[in-house]
Coordinates of C-alpha atoms in Angstrom, one line a residue:
Chain A
M1 CA 0.0 0.0 0.0
K2 CA 1.3 3.4 -0.9
F3 CA 0.8 6.1 1.8
G4 CA 0.8 9.9 1.3
V5 CA 1.2 12.3 4.2
V6 CA 0.1 15.8 3.5
I7 CA 2.3 18.6 4.8
F8 CA 0.7 21.9 5.5
P9 CA 2.6 24.9 6.8
G10 CA 2.5 24.2 10.5
S11 CA 2.1 20.5 10.4
N12 CA 4.4 19.0 13.0
C13 CA 3.5 15.3 13.3
D14 CA 4.1 14.7 9.6
H15 CA 7.6 13.2 10.1
D16 CA 6.5 11.0 13.1
T17 CA 3.9 9.5 10.8
I18 CA 6.3 9.1 7.9
Y19 CA 8.9 7.5 10.2
L20 CA 6.4 5.0 11.5
L21 CA 5.1 4.0 8.1
R22 CA 8.5 3.9 6.4
N23 CA 10.9 2.7 9.1
T24 CA 8.8 0.8 11.5
L25 CA 6.3 -0.7 9.1
G26 CA 8.4 -0.8 5.9
Q27 CA 5.8 0.9 3.7
E28 CA 6.1 3.2 0.7
V29 CA 5.4 6.7 1.8
V30 CA 5.5 10.0 -0.1
E31 CA 5.3 13.5 1.2
L32 CA 2.5 15.5 -0.3
W33 CA 3.1 19.3 -0.2
H34 CA -0.1 21.3 0.4
K35 CA 0.5 23.5 -2.7
D36 CA 0.6 20.4 -5.0
H37 CA -2.3 18.9 -6.8
D38 CA -0.9 15.4 -7.5
L39 CA -1.7 12.6 -5.0
Q40 CA 0.9 10.4 -6.7
N41 CA -1.4 7.4 -6.9
C42 CA -1.4 6.9 -3.2
D43 CA -3.8 4.3 -1.8
F44 CA -4.1 5.9 1.7
I45 CA -3.8 9.6 2.5
I46 CA -3.0 10.9 6.0
L47 CA -3.5 14.4 7.3
P48 CA -1.1 14.7 10.2
G49 CA -1.3 16.6 13.4
G50 CA 0.1 20.0 14.0
F51 CA -1.0 23.6 13.9
S52 CA -1.7 24.2 10.2
Y53 CA -1.7 27.9 9.4
G54 CA -1.1 28.6 13.1
D55 CA -4.6 27.5 14.0
Y56 CA -5.7 31.0 12.8
L57 CA -9.4 31.6 12.7
R58 CA -10.3 28.0 13.7
S59 CA -8.1 24.9 13.8
G60 CA -8.1 23.4 10.3
A61 CA -10.3 26.1 8.7
I62 CA -7.6 27.6 6.4
A63 CA -5.9 24.3 5.6
R64 CA -9.2 23.0 4.4
F65 CA -8.8 25.4 1.4
S66 CA -5.2 24.5 0.7
P67 CA -4.7 23.7 -3.0
I68 CA -4.1 19.9 -2.5
M69 CA -7.4 19.6 -0.5
R70 CA -9.4 19.8 -3.8
E71 CA -7.7 16.5 -4.9
V72 CA -7.9 15.0 -1.3
I73 CA -11.6 15.7 -1.1
S74 CA -12.3 14.2 -4.5
F75 CA -10.1 11.2 -3.7
A76 CA -12.1 10.5 -0.5
E77 CA -15.5 11.2 -2.1
N78 CA -14.5 8.5 -4.6
G79 CA -13.9 6.0 -1.8
G80 CA -10.2 6.6 -1.2
Y81 CA -8.9 6.0 2.3
L82 CA -8.3 9.1 4.3
L83 CA -7.2 9.4 8.0
G84 CA -6.9 12.7 9.9
I85 CA -5.1 12.7 13.2
C86 CA -5.6 15.6 15.6
N87 CA -5.2 18.7 13.4
G88 CA -6.0 16.4 10.5
F89 CA -9.3 15.4 12.1
Q90 CA -10.1 19.1 12.6
I91 CA -9.4 19.7 8.9
L92 CA -11.7 16.8 7.9
C93 CA -14.5 18.3 10.0
E94 CA -13.9 21.8 8.6
A95 CA -14.0 20.3 5.0
G96 CA -17.3 18.6 5.8
L97 CA -15.9 15.2 5.1
L98 CA -16.7 14.2 8.7
P99 CA -19.7 15.5 10.6
G100 CA -19.4 17.7 13.7
A101 CA -16.7 20.1 14.9
L102 CA -13.8 20.3 17.4
L103 CA -14.4 23.0 20.0
H104 CA -12.0 24.6 22.5
N105 CA -11.3 22.4 25.4
P106 CA -13.7 23.5 28.2
S107 CA -10.6 24.1 30.4
R108 CA -9.2 26.5 27.8
K109 CA -5.9 24.6 28.3
F110 CA -3.8 22.8 25.9
I111 CA -4.0 19.2 27.0
C112 CA -1.0 17.0 26.6
T113 CA -1.5 13.6 28.3
N114 CA -2.1 9.9 27.8
S115 CA -5.7 9.0 27.3
C116 CA -7.3 5.6 27.3
L117 CA -9.5 4.7 24.3
K118 CA -11.8 1.9 23.6
V119 CA -12.5 0.8 20.1
Q120 CA -16.2 0.9 19.2
A121 CA -16.7 0.2 15.5
T122 CA -14.4 -2.8 14.6
D123 CA -15.6 -3.2 11.0
T124 CA -13.3 -0.5 9.5
I125 CA -9.8 -0.7 7.9
V126 CA -8.3 1.2 10.8
T127 CA -9.8 -0.8 13.7
A128 CA -10.3 -4.4 12.4
Q129 CA -7.1 -5.6 14.2
V130 CA -7.6 -3.6 17.4
D131 CA -8.6 -5.6 20.5
P132 CA -12.0 -4.1 21.4
D133 CA -11.8 -5.5 25.0
R134 CA -8.5 -3.9 26.0
P135 CA -8.3 -0.1 26.4
L136 CA -5.5 1.5 24.3
R137 CA -3.2 4.1 25.9
I138 CA -2.7 6.8 23.3
P139 CA -1.5 10.4 23.9
V140 CA -3.6 13.4 23.2
A141 CA -2.1 16.9 22.6
H142 CA -4.6 19.6 21.6
G143 CA -6.3 22.8 22.6
E144 CA -9.3 22.3 20.4
G145 CA -10.4 18.7 20.7
S146 CA -13.8 18.8 22.3
Y147 CA -15.9 16.9 19.8
Y148 CA -19.3 18.4 19.2
A149 CA -22.2 17.4 17.1
S150 CA -25.9 18.1 17.2
A151 CA -28.2 15.5 18.7
E152 CA -29.4 14.5 15.3
V153 CA -25.9 13.9 14.0
L154 CA -25.0 12.0 17.2
R155 CA -28.0 9.7 16.6
E156 CA -26.8 9.1 13.1
L157 CA -23.3 8.4 14.2
N158 CA -24.5 5.8 16.7
D159 CA -27.1 4.3 14.5
N160 CA -24.6 3.7 11.7
N161 CA -21.8 2.6 14.1
Q162 CA -19.6 5.4 13.0
V163 CA -17.9 6.1 16.4
L164 CA -14.4 4.6 16.2
F165 CA -13.1 5.4 19.6
R166 CA -14.4 6.7 23.0
Y167 CA -12.3 8.0 25.9
C168 CA -12.4 5.6 28.8
D169 CA -10.7 4.8 32.1
A170 CA -8.0 2.2 32.5
D171 CA -10.7 -0.4 33.0
G172 CA -12.6 0.6 29.9
N173 CA -15.5 2.5 31.5
F174 CA -16.7 5.6 29.8
T175 CA -16.6 8.1 32.6
E176 CA -16.6 11.9 32.8
E177 CA -13.2 11.9 34.5
S178 CA -11.6 9.9 31.6
N179 CA -12.9 12.3 29.0
P180 CA -10.0 14.7 28.7
N181 CA -11.7 17.4 26.7
G182 CA -15.4 17.4 27.3
S183 CA -16.2 15.6 24.0
V184 CA -19.8 14.6 23.6
E185 CA -20.4 11.0 24.5
N186 CA -16.6 10.6 25.1
I187 CA -16.1 10.5 21.4
A188 CA -12.4 10.5 20.4
G189 CA -12.7 9.4 16.8
I190 CA -15.3 8.8 14.1
C191 CA -15.6 7.7 10.5
N192 CA -18.0 8.6 7.6
R193 CA -20.9 6.4 6.6
G194 CA -18.8 5.0 3.7
R195 CA -16.2 3.8 6.2
N196 CA -13.3 5.2 4.2
I197 CA -12.7 8.6 6.0
F198 CA -11.4 8.5 9.5
G199 CA -10.7 11.2 12.1
M200 CA -9.3 10.9 15.6
M201 CA -7.9 13.4 18.1
P202 CA -5.4 11.0 19.9
H203 CA -2.0 10.4 18.3
P204 CA -1.5 6.7 17.5
E205 CA 1.7 7.5 15.6
R206 CA 3.2 8.7 18.9
A207 CA 2.6 5.4 20.5
A208 CA 3.9 2.9 17.9
D209 CA 7.6 2.5 18.6
P210 CA 9.1 0.3 21.4
L211 CA 11.7 3.0 22.0
L212 CA 8.9 5.3 23.2
G213 CA 7.7 2.7 25.7
N214 CA 4.2 2.4 24.3
V215 CA 3.1 0.5 21.2
D216 CA -0.7 0.7 21.7
G217 CA -1.1 2.8 18.6
L218 CA 0.5 0.2 16.3
S219 CA -2.5 -2.0 16.0
I220 CA -4.4 0.8 14.2
F221 CA -1.7 0.9 11.5
Q222 CA -1.4 -2.9 11.4
S223 CA -5.1 -3.1 10.8
I224 CA -4.6 -1.1 7.6
L225 CA -1.7 -3.3 6.4
Q226 CA -3.6 -6.5 7.3
A227 CA -6.6 -5.3 5.2
Q228 CA -4.2 -4.8 2.3
D229 CA -2.8 -8.3 2.7
T230 CA -6.3 -9.8 2.8
V231 CA -7.1 -8.0 -0.5
E232 CA -3.9 -8.9 -2.2
G233 CA -3.6 -12.4 -0.7
Chain B
M1 CA -17.1 50.4 -5.8
K2 CA -15.3 49.5 -2.5
Y3 CA -17.3 48.5 0.5
I4 CA -16.3 47.7 4.1
A5 CA -17.9 44.7 5.8
E6 CA -18.1 44.5 9.6
I7 CA -18.8 40.9 10.5
N8 CA -19.7 39.4 13.9
V9 CA -19.2 35.7 14.5
M10 CA -20.7 34.3 17.7
P11 CA -20.7 30.8 19.2
H12 CA -24.2 29.2 19.1
K13 CA -26.1 29.6 22.4
E14 CA -26.2 25.9 23.1
I15 CA -22.4 25.6 22.9
L16 CA -20.3 26.1 26.0
D17 CA -18.2 29.2 25.6
P18 CA -15.5 28.6 28.3
Q19 CA -13.8 32.0 27.5
G20 CA -17.1 33.9 28.1
K21 CA -17.8 31.9 31.2
A22 CA -14.4 32.7 32.7
V23 CA -14.9 36.4 32.0
S24 CA -18.4 36.2 33.4
K25 CA -17.1 34.9 36.7
S26 CA -14.4 37.5 36.9
M27 CA -17.0 40.2 36.9
V28 CA -17.6 39.4 40.5
N29 CA -14.0 40.4 41.3
L30 CA -14.6 43.8 39.7
G31 CA -17.6 44.3 41.9
L32 CA -19.9 44.0 38.8
S33 CA -21.9 40.9 39.8
E34 CA -24.9 42.3 37.9
I35 CA -23.1 41.3 34.7
Q36 CA -23.9 37.7 33.6
N37 CA -23.8 35.5 30.5
V38 CA -20.7 37.0 28.8
R39 CA -20.2 35.4 25.4
I40 CA -17.2 36.0 23.3
G41 CA -17.0 35.8 19.5
K42 CA -15.0 37.4 16.8
H43 CA -15.3 40.7 15.0
I44 CA -13.9 40.7 11.5
T45 CA -13.6 43.6 9.1
L46 CA -12.8 43.3 5.4
E47 CA -12.8 45.4 2.2
I48 CA -14.5 44.2 -0.9
E49 CA -14.6 45.6 -4.4
A50 CA -18.0 45.0 -6.0
P51 CA -20.2 46.7 -8.7
D52 CA -23.0 47.3 -6.1
E53 CA -24.0 46.6 -2.5
Q54 CA -26.1 43.5 -3.5
A55 CA -23.1 41.9 -5.2
A56 CA -20.8 42.8 -2.2
H57 CA -23.4 41.3 0.1
A58 CA -23.5 38.0 -1.8
K59 CA -19.7 37.7 -1.8
V60 CA -19.3 38.5 1.9
D61 CA -22.1 36.0 2.7
E62 CA -20.2 33.3 0.8
A63 CA -17.0 34.1 2.7
C64 CA -18.8 33.8 6.0
K65 CA -20.5 30.5 5.1
K66 CA -17.4 28.9 3.6
L67 CA -14.6 30.2 5.9
L68 CA -15.2 32.9 8.4
A69 CA -17.8 31.1 10.4
N70 CA -18.3 27.4 11.0
L71 CA -22.1 27.1 11.0
I72 CA -21.9 23.9 13.2
M73 CA -20.7 25.9 16.1
E74 CA -21.1 29.6 15.1
S75 CA -23.5 32.1 13.6
Y76 CA -22.7 35.3 11.8
E77 CA -24.1 38.7 10.9
F78 CA -22.6 41.6 9.0
T79 CA -23.1 45.1 7.9
L80 CA -21.8 46.8 4.7
R81 CA -20.9 50.4 4.1
P82 CA -19.1 52.2 1.3
A83 CA -15.4 52.5 2.0

């Protein structure tokens, strides 16, 4: 599978993601500059974390209109796989590719901590290999990560099993205390109805190398590779 | 013809505005406990070249809908005047 990581001015998790895919997982990865229009025949596009355009106006609002986003949106609308992590998730919501919005954390503080997540929908390319019974420990690092959607949208997300992850405690309980940013229904990540566009606030790429002492994020990327093997095998 | 737009973007009422809430609470420290429900949004000004006010209005409205406000969490209103 050929991966493309989009680099916006202010992206800062782009190289973590590239390193993981290329060095740890041995995949082909290309860097996609935000001013380009060529997705270079990638099979899977990732919008990385960071502070694109300095988070001016609203996080992700300006990046959503970067030149390459025209091709990224068309790629995803035609069924291409697209994952947004943190700022990438904010960009996907601003682009209308995923429902809802990411609001300021109620504390008004930038939160940088480990969170526990429980996988909800297991029938997606990013979660198929993740153990739904064991909470994952994945770091979050954001100021605007409080997921918000109207009651109607929430109902649709739940009815169509589009919630990928919810914040939980170490035992897997969805509590208010384990919700770091006041997200509605402890939602940490979602997908679209077509199950090819994914967004999550936590950073699995920061928890995928034994040197960092935590590889809980690895199973998300292994899910993608496993799905590829199944198709090719 | 050049116009100036004055745009106000405000968070929806049902959305928690932590900044406004913190400022509300601080009013007590000023001895102004009569003040409540502070809500904080954005004020944006811009200049626009357009043949007439109606055309300018349509363009500013498009800018608000597409970029300046996120209608999931915010509402907007604006006024136009000749520059």
